[in-house]
């Protein structure tokens, strides 16, 4: 049987291209914009980064078809978890102190996830890389999933509360405000490369392991299997986001100018991200689980930055080493 | 477990506390459009992630087996050769349009002033990813059966026939005002023209053995119905404030005409020429899917708000007896610099044309008589391309082309129609800097033109008689 023919820009390689590569490359065009508007299209001055935009690959190899089919199966699993919890009235058995802390956290995180997805819409609109655009498109949906599932769980935990209570956590709870401020500041940051660093490397570098530990380990500790299951699912989605981000940034880091820019961005955002996590820990009374989660998050964030060879200034490195109060 | 969960995304809108509202949601995105309370805007679908994934996974599981079966059982053997040459033009164009549409929806999702519009745009944006990737599946399938599909990205970037895709869809993507994007995309593309493309053309494809393409187009259209409803509700809502009517009318006039040119021009080649087995003449198809559905439906309903039919609708209708025939003739004259192949219409085609288009013989018969007598009709230079839409300035028929001109800052700009000139005259700064491709390529020899447009030696030309044309 003759080998399958592929597109010119993917041919001539030892290994035939994957379905993912055929579906995700070649999709953007170059050249001068065809109309003069303030918005414009993707262009080289939309980020300080510069690399071979067409060479970026998502290690997970996700595209629309395998994404929706895979996520449909994952969503069915979560449906079952929520349904079983309702049928067996698991919520009333959850430790009240854990439940109270969790309610604030889950409610607030729904806004943070939604905010992150809004940031990523800007990234997708302006990125110069077709494969980054595809990965971001799916990440946006993951964040939407996380936001909606968090609201759903919040509503179960607070069945008598109205919508205002959901907003209260995000708008005025002191332990949430540094995170709230961080998300708003990224939302008005126009360099899409900086947005990727601020959300996917810096904030997610801390918050994804932090939330995973808090939800999964904390849920287990407090006999709360719904939160543990939710945390497991969201962590799986986050693993894909970390993978494409690190593949993209590792490719950028080969260039010294990019490495300097990325280190500057990390230096700018990381102290605020640490402060946001520490504020959450300080407002989280549930038996030391948050402190442990923050410690794991610091270690994983540090390891990730080291693996990418991101140079940290002394004060940022010290902040990452520090123990939350 | 029911998946009829409510969308919770709208609940998650907040007014910023640490940055300015205008920095987070710039006025630029809705400048000049009036609405009392953006936060109270409603979205007719209000879909949730859970619902979306459930429905779309079912659609994907339904479509791909059809495409797989087409490849596995050599479906291409039942497809006339000429059909592929139509698809060579269609799919790079469609892919470009879908990518631009996805990015346009992404900007609406991020910057629209109403939370409900932003939430709805999330799903529209990822729908477009589905569409362009499914179009690429088609290109992959075709690429196994024929030449001329393997370098579609280069042709999109460099070939003059793909200029209209960039001119119209990139421009649509780059609108500053998200409501111009919605009028252009949700109304003028999705409401007005997608039934023609994704319902009309699949009928032709199925008749010509391309079941994979037919299924792909129909499953695409199943997403478009959601986009149409959002566009219609947006337009209806905005029209309630009479201060918006003039601006909305201009956008309707503008984008209807540009879609009539960029989409409805090339699409007409498929049912009339690249389909060996005919369905209905293009003129009739246009009447059914565009005029009857759109004008008799939506525009008439909205007349009470002061909205009029598109300004150049009558111009569009007047062109229909010649639209596909003129465009095919022009492309035939440039067959040596195309990435698809052309052919001389056979007896069956000519009978179809003369019996369905009363003016065909008078307007186009002589051209084909001369071709059959041995005149290749090749032209040495590319045609003059319209500054606005990028199509050749040859309509309604090359012998009586309605070429228009405008002066701007001391330079002359040429247009294919009253509609294109009208748009330019309203927004000359936006469009004057474009350099149409014939201005950069004319004067060069054919081999050099081919090289600049990324055409390998075996690409384009005429279909050879050894194939089932």
Short mmCIF file of N, CA, C and O in Angstrom, two decimals, chain B residues 199-280:
data_model
loop_
_atom_site.label_atom_id
_atom_site.label_comp_id
_atom_site.label_asym_id
_atom_site.label_seq_id
_atom_site.Cartn_x
_atom_site.Cartn_y
_atom_site.Cartn_z
N UNK B 199 -25.50 23.89 2.53
CA UNK B 199 -26.67 23.06 2.26
C UNK B 199 -26.80 22.84 0.75
O UNK B 199 -27.00 21.72 0.30
N UNK B 200 -26.68 23.93 -0.01
CA UNK B 200 -26.81 23.81 -1.46
C UNK B 200 -25.69 22.99 -2.09
O UNK B 200 -25.93 22.05 -2.86
N UNK B 201 -24.46 23.33 -1.77
CA UNK B 201 -23.31 22.67 -2.40
C UNK B 201 -23.21 21.18 -2.04
O UNK B 201 -22.86 20.36 -2.89
N UNK B 202 -23.50 20.76 -0.80
CA UNK B 202 -23.47 19.32 -0.51
C UNK B 202 -24.41 18.51 -1.39
O UNK B 202 -24.11 17.36 -1.73
N UNK B 203 -25.54 19.10 -1.77
CA UNK B 203 -26.45 18.38 -2.67
C UNK B 203 -25.74 18.08 -3.98
O UNK B 203 -25.88 17.00 -4.55
N UNK B 204 -24.97 19.06 -4.44
CA UNK B 204 -24.23 18.88 -5.69
C UNK B 204 -23.12 17.84 -5.47
O UNK B 204 -22.88 16.98 -6.32
N UNK B 205 -22.46 17.93 -4.32
CA UNK B 205 -21.38 16.99 -4.02
C UNK B 205 -21.88 15.56 -3.97
O UNK B 205 -21.25 14.65 -4.54
N UNK B 206 -23.00 15.34 -3.31
CA UNK B 206 -23.54 13.98 -3.20
C UNK B 206 -23.88 13.43 -4.58
O UNK B 206 -23.61 12.26 -4.89
N UNK B 207 -24.43 14.29 -5.41
CA UNK B 207 -24.80 13.88 -6.77
C UNK B 207 -23.57 13.47 -7.59
O UNK B 207 -23.64 12.64 -8.49
N UNK B 208 -22.44 14.05 -7.24
CA UNK B 208 -21.20 13.75 -7.96
C UNK B 208 -20.30 12.77 -7.22
O UNK B 208 -19.11 12.66 -7.51
N UNK B 209 -20.86 12.08 -6.26
CA UNK B 209 -20.14 10.99 -5.60
C UNK B 209 -19.31 11.38 -4.41
O UNK B 209 -18.69 10.52 -3.78
N UNK B 210 -19.26 12.69 -4.09
CA UNK B 210 -18.40 13.12 -2.99
C UNK B 210 -19.20 13.13 -1.69
O UNK B 210 -19.54 14.18 -1.15
N UNK B 211 -19.47 11.95 -1.18
CA UNK B 211 -20.30 11.83 0.01
C UNK B 211 -19.59 12.37 1.25
O UNK B 211 -20.23 12.88 2.17
N UNK B 212 -18.27 12.26 1.28
CA UNK B 212 -17.52 12.75 2.44
C UNK B 212 -17.67 14.27 2.55
O UNK B 212 -17.92 14.82 3.62
N UNK B 213 -17.49 14.93 1.43
CA UNK B 213 -17.63 16.39 1.42
C UNK B 213 -19.06 16.79 1.77
O UNK B 213 -19.28 17.74 2.55
N UNK B 214 -20.03 16.09 1.25
CA UNK B 214 -21.43 16.43 1.53
C UNK B 214 -21.70 16.34 3.02
O UNK B 214 -22.32 17.23 3.62
N UNK B 215 -21.22 15.27 3.63
CA UNK B 215 -21.44 15.10 5.07
C UNK B 215 -20.70 16.17 5.87
O UNK B 215 -21.21 16.68 6.86
N UNK B 216 -19.51 16.49 5.41
CA UNK B 216 -18.70 17.49 6.13
C UNK B 216 -19.38 18.86 6.11
O UNK B 216 -19.45 19.55 7.11
N UNK B 217 -19.91 19.21 4.96
CA UNK B 217 -20.57 20.51 4.84
C UNK B 217 -21.84 20.56 5.70
O UNK B 217 -22.13 21.57 6.35
N UNK B 218 -22.59 19.48 5.68
CA UNK B 218 -23.85 19.49 6.44
C UNK B 218 -23.61 19.54 7.94
O UNK B 218 -24.32 20.23 8.68
N UNK B 219 -22.58 18.84 8.39
CA UNK B 219 -22.31 18.89 9.84
C UNK B 219 -21.77 20.26 10.23
O UNK B 219 -22.02 20.75 11.33
N UNK B 220 -21.07 20.92 9.32
CA UNK B 220 -20.65 22.30 9.58
C UNK B 220 -21.86 23.20 9.74
O UNK B 220 -21.95 24.02 10.66
N UNK B 221 -22.83 23.04 8.85
CA UNK B 221 -24.00 23.91 8.89
C UNK B 221 -24.80 23.73 10.17
O UNK B 221 -25.46 24.66 10.63
N UNK B 222 -24.71 22.54 10.76
CA UNK B 222 -25.47 22.32 12.01
C UNK B 222 -24.96 23.26 13.11
O UNK B 222 -25.71 23.62 14.01
N UNK B 223 -23.69 23.67 13.05
CA UNK B 223 -23.18 24.65 14.01
C UNK B 223 -23.64 26.07 13.65
O UNK B 223 -23.86 26.90 14.52
N UNK B 224 -23.72 26.30 12.34
CA UNK B 224 -24.03 27.67 11.89
C UNK B 224 -25.41 28.13 12.35
O UNK B 224 -25.64 29.32 12.54
N UNK B 225 -26.33 27.19 12.55
CA UNK B 225 -27.67 27.61 12.95
C UNK B 225 -27.62 28.35 14.30
O UNK B 225 -28.37 29.28 14.53
N UNK B 226 -26.71 27.90 15.17
CA UNK B 226 -26.55 28.59 16.47
C UNK B 226 -26.00 30.01 16.24
O UNK B 226 -26.47 30.97 16.85
N UNK B 227 -25.03 30.11 15.35
CA UNK B 227 -24.44 31.42 15.08
C UNK B 227 -25.48 32.37 14.46
O UNK B 227 -25.51 33.56 14.75
N UNK B 228 -26.32 31.81 13.60
CA UNK B 228 -27.35 32.64 12.96
C UNK B 228 -28.29 33.22 14.01
O UNK B 228 -28.64 34.40 13.95
N UNK B 229 -28.71 32.38 14.95
CA UNK B 229 -29.67 32.85 15.96
C UNK B 229 -29.06 33.98 16.79
O UNK B 229 -29.75 34.95 17.13
N UNK B 230 -27.78 33.86 17.10
CA UNK B 230 -27.11 34.91 17.87
C UNK B 230 -27.05 36.20 17.05
O UNK B 230 -27.31 37.30 17.55
N UNK B 231 -26.72 36.07 15.78
CA UNK B 231 -26.67 37.25 14.91
C UNK B 231 -28.02 37.91 14.79
O UNK B 231 -28.14 39.14 14.90
N UNK B 232 -29.06 37.10 14.59
CA UNK B 232 -30.40 37.67 14.41
C UNK B 232 -30.89 38.36 15.67
O UNK B 232 -31.47 39.44 15.61
N UNK B 233 -30.63 37.75 16.82
CA UNK B 233 -31.09 38.38 18.06
C UNK B 233 -30.30 39.65 18.34
O UNK B 233 -30.83 40.63 18.84
N UNK B 234 -29.02 39.66 17.99
CA UNK B 234 -28.20 40.86 18.18
C UNK B 234 -28.72 42.00 17.31
O UNK B 234 -28.91 43.13 17.78
N UNK B 235 -28.97 41.70 16.06
CA UNK B 235 -29.44 42.73 15.13
C UNK B 235 -30.79 43.27 15.59
O UNK B 235 -31.01 44.49 15.65
N UNK B 236 -31.68 42.38 15.94
CA UNK B 236 -33.02 42.79 16.37
C UNK B 236 -32.94 43.67 17.63
O UNK B 236 -33.62 44.68 17.74
N UNK B 237 -32.08 43.27 18.54
CA UNK B 237 -31.93 44.03 19.79
C UNK B 237 -31.38 45.44 19.50
O UNK B 237 -31.90 46.44 20.02
N UNK B 238 -30.37 45.52 18.68
CA UNK B 238 -29.75 46.82 18.41
C UNK B 238 -30.68 47.74 17.61
O UNK B 238 -30.65 48.96 17.77
N UNK B 239 -31.51 47.15 16.75
CA UNK B 239 -32.40 47.97 15.93
C UNK B 239 -33.48 48.66 16.76
O UNK B 239 -34.10 49.63 16.29
N UNK B 240 -33.70 48.20 17.98
CA UNK B 240 -34.73 48.84 18.81
C UNK B 240 -34.33 50.26 19.18
O UNK B 240 -35.18 51.07 19.55
N UNK B 241 -33.06 50.56 19.10
CA UNK B 241 -32.61 51.95 19.32
C UNK B 241 -32.36 52.57 17.95
O UNK B 241 -31.44 52.17 17.24
N UNK B 242 -33.20 53.55 17.60
CA UNK B 242 -33.12 54.07 16.22
C UNK B 242 -31.79 54.74 15.89
O UNK B 242 -31.45 54.91 14.73
N UNK B 243 -31.04 55.11 16.95
CA UNK B 243 -29.73 55.72 16.68
C UNK B 243 -28.76 54.73 16.03
O UNK B 243 -27.76 55.11 15.44
N UNK B 244 -29.05 53.43 16.15
CA UNK B 244 -28.15 52.42 15.58
C UNK B 244 -28.45 52.08 14.13
O UNK B 244 -27.63 51.43 13.46
N UNK B 245 -29.64 52.51 13.66
CA UNK B 245 -30.12 51.98 12.37
C UNK B 245 -29.19 52.34 11.22
O UNK B 245 -28.84 51.47 10.39
N UNK B 246 -28.74 53.58 11.16
CA UNK B 246 -27.92 54.01 10.02
C UNK B 246 -26.61 53.21 9.93
O UNK B 246 -26.22 52.74 8.87
N UNK B 247 -25.97 53.03 11.08
CA UNK B 247 -24.71 52.28 11.09
C UNK B 247 -24.93 50.81 10.72
O UNK B 247 -24.18 50.23 9.93
N UNK B 248 -25.98 50.22 11.27
CA UNK B 248 -26.27 48.81 10.97
C UNK B 248 -26.61 48.63 9.49
O UNK B 248 -26.23 47.64 8.87
N UNK B 249 -27.35 49.61 8.96
CA UNK B 249 -27.70 49.54 7.53
C UNK B 249 -26.44 49.57 6.67
O UNK B 249 -26.31 48.80 5.71
N UNK B 250 -25.50 50.46 7.03
CA UNK B 250 -24.25 50.52 6.24
C UNK B 250 -23.51 49.19 6.30
O UNK B 250 -23.03 48.68 5.29
N UNK B 251 -23.41 48.63 7.49
CA UNK B 251 -22.70 47.35 7.61
C UNK B 251 -23.42 46.25 6.83
O UNK B 251 -22.78 45.39 6.23
N UNK B 252 -24.75 46.27 6.84
CA UNK B 252 -25.50 45.28 6.06
C UNK B 252 -25.23 45.47 4.57
O UNK B 252 -24.95 44.52 3.84
N UNK B 253 -25.28 46.73 4.11
CA UNK B 253 -25.02 47.02 2.70
C UNK B 253 -23.62 46.56 2.31
O UNK B 253 -23.41 45.91 1.28
N UNK B 254 -22.67 46.91 3.16
CA UNK B 254 -21.26 46.62 2.86
C UNK B 254 -20.98 45.12 2.82
O UNK B 254 -20.43 44.59 1.85
N UNK B 255 -21.36 44.46 3.89
CA UNK B 255 -20.93 43.06 4.01
C UNK B 255 -21.77 42.12 3.18
O UNK B 255 -21.29 41.06 2.77
N UNK B 256 -23.02 42.50 2.87
CA UNK B 256 -23.77 41.69 1.91
C UNK B 256 -23.06 41.71 0.57
O UNK B 256 -22.85 40.67 -0.06
N UNK B 257 -22.66 42.91 0.16
CA UNK B 257 -22.03 43.00 -1.16
C UNK B 257 -20.70 42.25 -1.18
O UNK B 257 -20.39 41.52 -2.14
N UNK B 258 -19.91 42.40 -0.15
CA UNK B 258 -18.59 41.74 -0.15
C UNK B 258 -18.74 40.22 -0.14
O UNK B 258 -17.95 39.50 -0.76
N UNK B 259 -19.76 39.72 0.57
CA UNK B 259 -19.98 38.27 0.55
C UNK B 259 -20.51 37.83 -0.82
O UNK B 259 -20.18 36.75 -1.32
N UNK B 260 -21.37 38.67 -1.40
CA UNK B 260 -21.87 38.36 -2.75
C UNK B 260 -20.68 38.21 -3.71
O UNK B 260 -20.67 37.33 -4.57
N UNK B 261 -19.69 39.06 -3.53
CA UNK B 261 -18.53 38.98 -4.41
C UNK B 261 -17.61 37.80 -4.02
O UNK B 261 -17.36 36.91 -4.82
N UNK B 262 -17.11 37.84 -2.80
CA UNK B 262 -16.03 36.91 -2.43
C UNK B 262 -16.52 35.48 -2.30
O UNK B 262 -15.80 34.54 -2.63
N UNK B 263 -17.74 35.29 -1.82
CA UNK B 263 -18.25 33.94 -1.61
C UNK B 263 -19.12 33.50 -2.78
O UNK B 263 -18.88 32.46 -3.40
N UNK B 264 -20.12 34.31 -3.08
CA UNK B 264 -21.11 33.87 -4.05
C UNK B 264 -20.55 33.83 -5.46
O UNK B 264 -21.09 33.13 -6.32
N UNK B 265 -19.47 34.56 -5.73
CA UNK B 265 -18.85 34.46 -7.05
C UNK B 265 -18.23 33.09 -7.26
O UNK B 265 -18.70 32.29 -8.09
N UNK B 266 -17.20 32.76 -6.49
CA UNK B 266 -16.54 31.46 -6.68
C UNK B 266 -17.47 30.27 -6.47
O UNK B 266 -17.35 29.26 -7.17
N UNK B 267 -18.41 30.36 -5.53
CA UNK B 267 -19.30 29.21 -5.26
C UNK B 267 -20.08 28.82 -6.51
O UNK B 267 -20.32 27.64 -6.77
N UNK B 268 -20.45 29.82 -7.30
CA UNK B 268 -21.25 29.53 -8.48
C UNK B 268 -20.57 28.62 -9.49
O UNK B 268 -21.23 27.96 -10.30
N UNK B 269 -19.24 28.58 -9.45
CA UNK B 269 -18.52 27.72 -10.39
C UNK B 269 -18.80 26.24 -10.12
O UNK B 269 -18.69 25.42 -11.02
N UNK B 270 -19.15 25.93 -8.88
CA UNK B 270 -19.28 24.51 -8.53
C UNK B 270 -20.52 23.88 -9.16
O UNK B 270 -20.39 22.92 -9.93
N UNK B 271 -21.73 24.39 -8.90
CA UNK B 271 -22.89 23.73 -9.51
C UNK B 271 -22.94 23.85 -11.03
O UNK B 271 -23.40 22.94 -11.71
N UNK B 272 -22.46 24.97 -11.56
CA UNK B 272 -22.59 25.17 -13.01
C UNK B 272 -21.45 24.53 -13.81
O UNK B 272 -21.68 24.08 -14.93
N UNK B 273 -20.24 24.48 -13.24
CA UNK B 273 -19.10 24.00 -14.04
C UNK B 273 -18.43 22.76 -13.46
O UNK B 273 -18.27 21.76 -14.16
N UNK B 274 -18.00 22.82 -12.20
CA UNK B 274 -17.21 21.71 -11.68
C UNK B 274 -18.06 20.49 -11.33
O UNK B 274 -17.50 19.43 -11.01
N UNK B 275 -19.36 20.63 -11.37
CA UNK B 275 -20.25 19.48 -11.20
C UNK B 275 -20.56 18.91 -12.57
O UNK B 275 -21.19 19.57 -13.39
N UNK B 276 -20.10 17.69 -12.81
CA UNK B 276 -20.46 17.06 -14.09
C UNK B 276 -21.96 16.71 -14.08
O UNK B 276 -22.66 16.95 -15.05
N UNK B 277 -22.38 16.12 -12.97
CA UNK B 277 -23.80 15.81 -12.83
C UNK B 277 -24.46 17.01 -12.16
O UNK B 277 -24.14 17.35 -11.03
N UNK B 278 -25.37 17.64 -12.91
CA UNK B 278 -25.93 18.92 -12.45
C UNK B 278 -27.08 18.70 -11.47
O UNK B 278 -27.84 17.75 -11.58
N UNK B 279 -27.18 19.65 -10.55
CA UNK B 279 -28.30 19.64 -9.60
C UNK B 279 -29.30 20.67 -10.09
O UNK B 279 -30.20 20.34 -10.86
N UNK B 280 -29.14 21.90 -9.70
CA UNK B 280 -29.96 22.99 -10.26
C UNK B 280 -28.99 24.10 -10.65
O UNK B 280 -27.90 24.18 -10.11
#
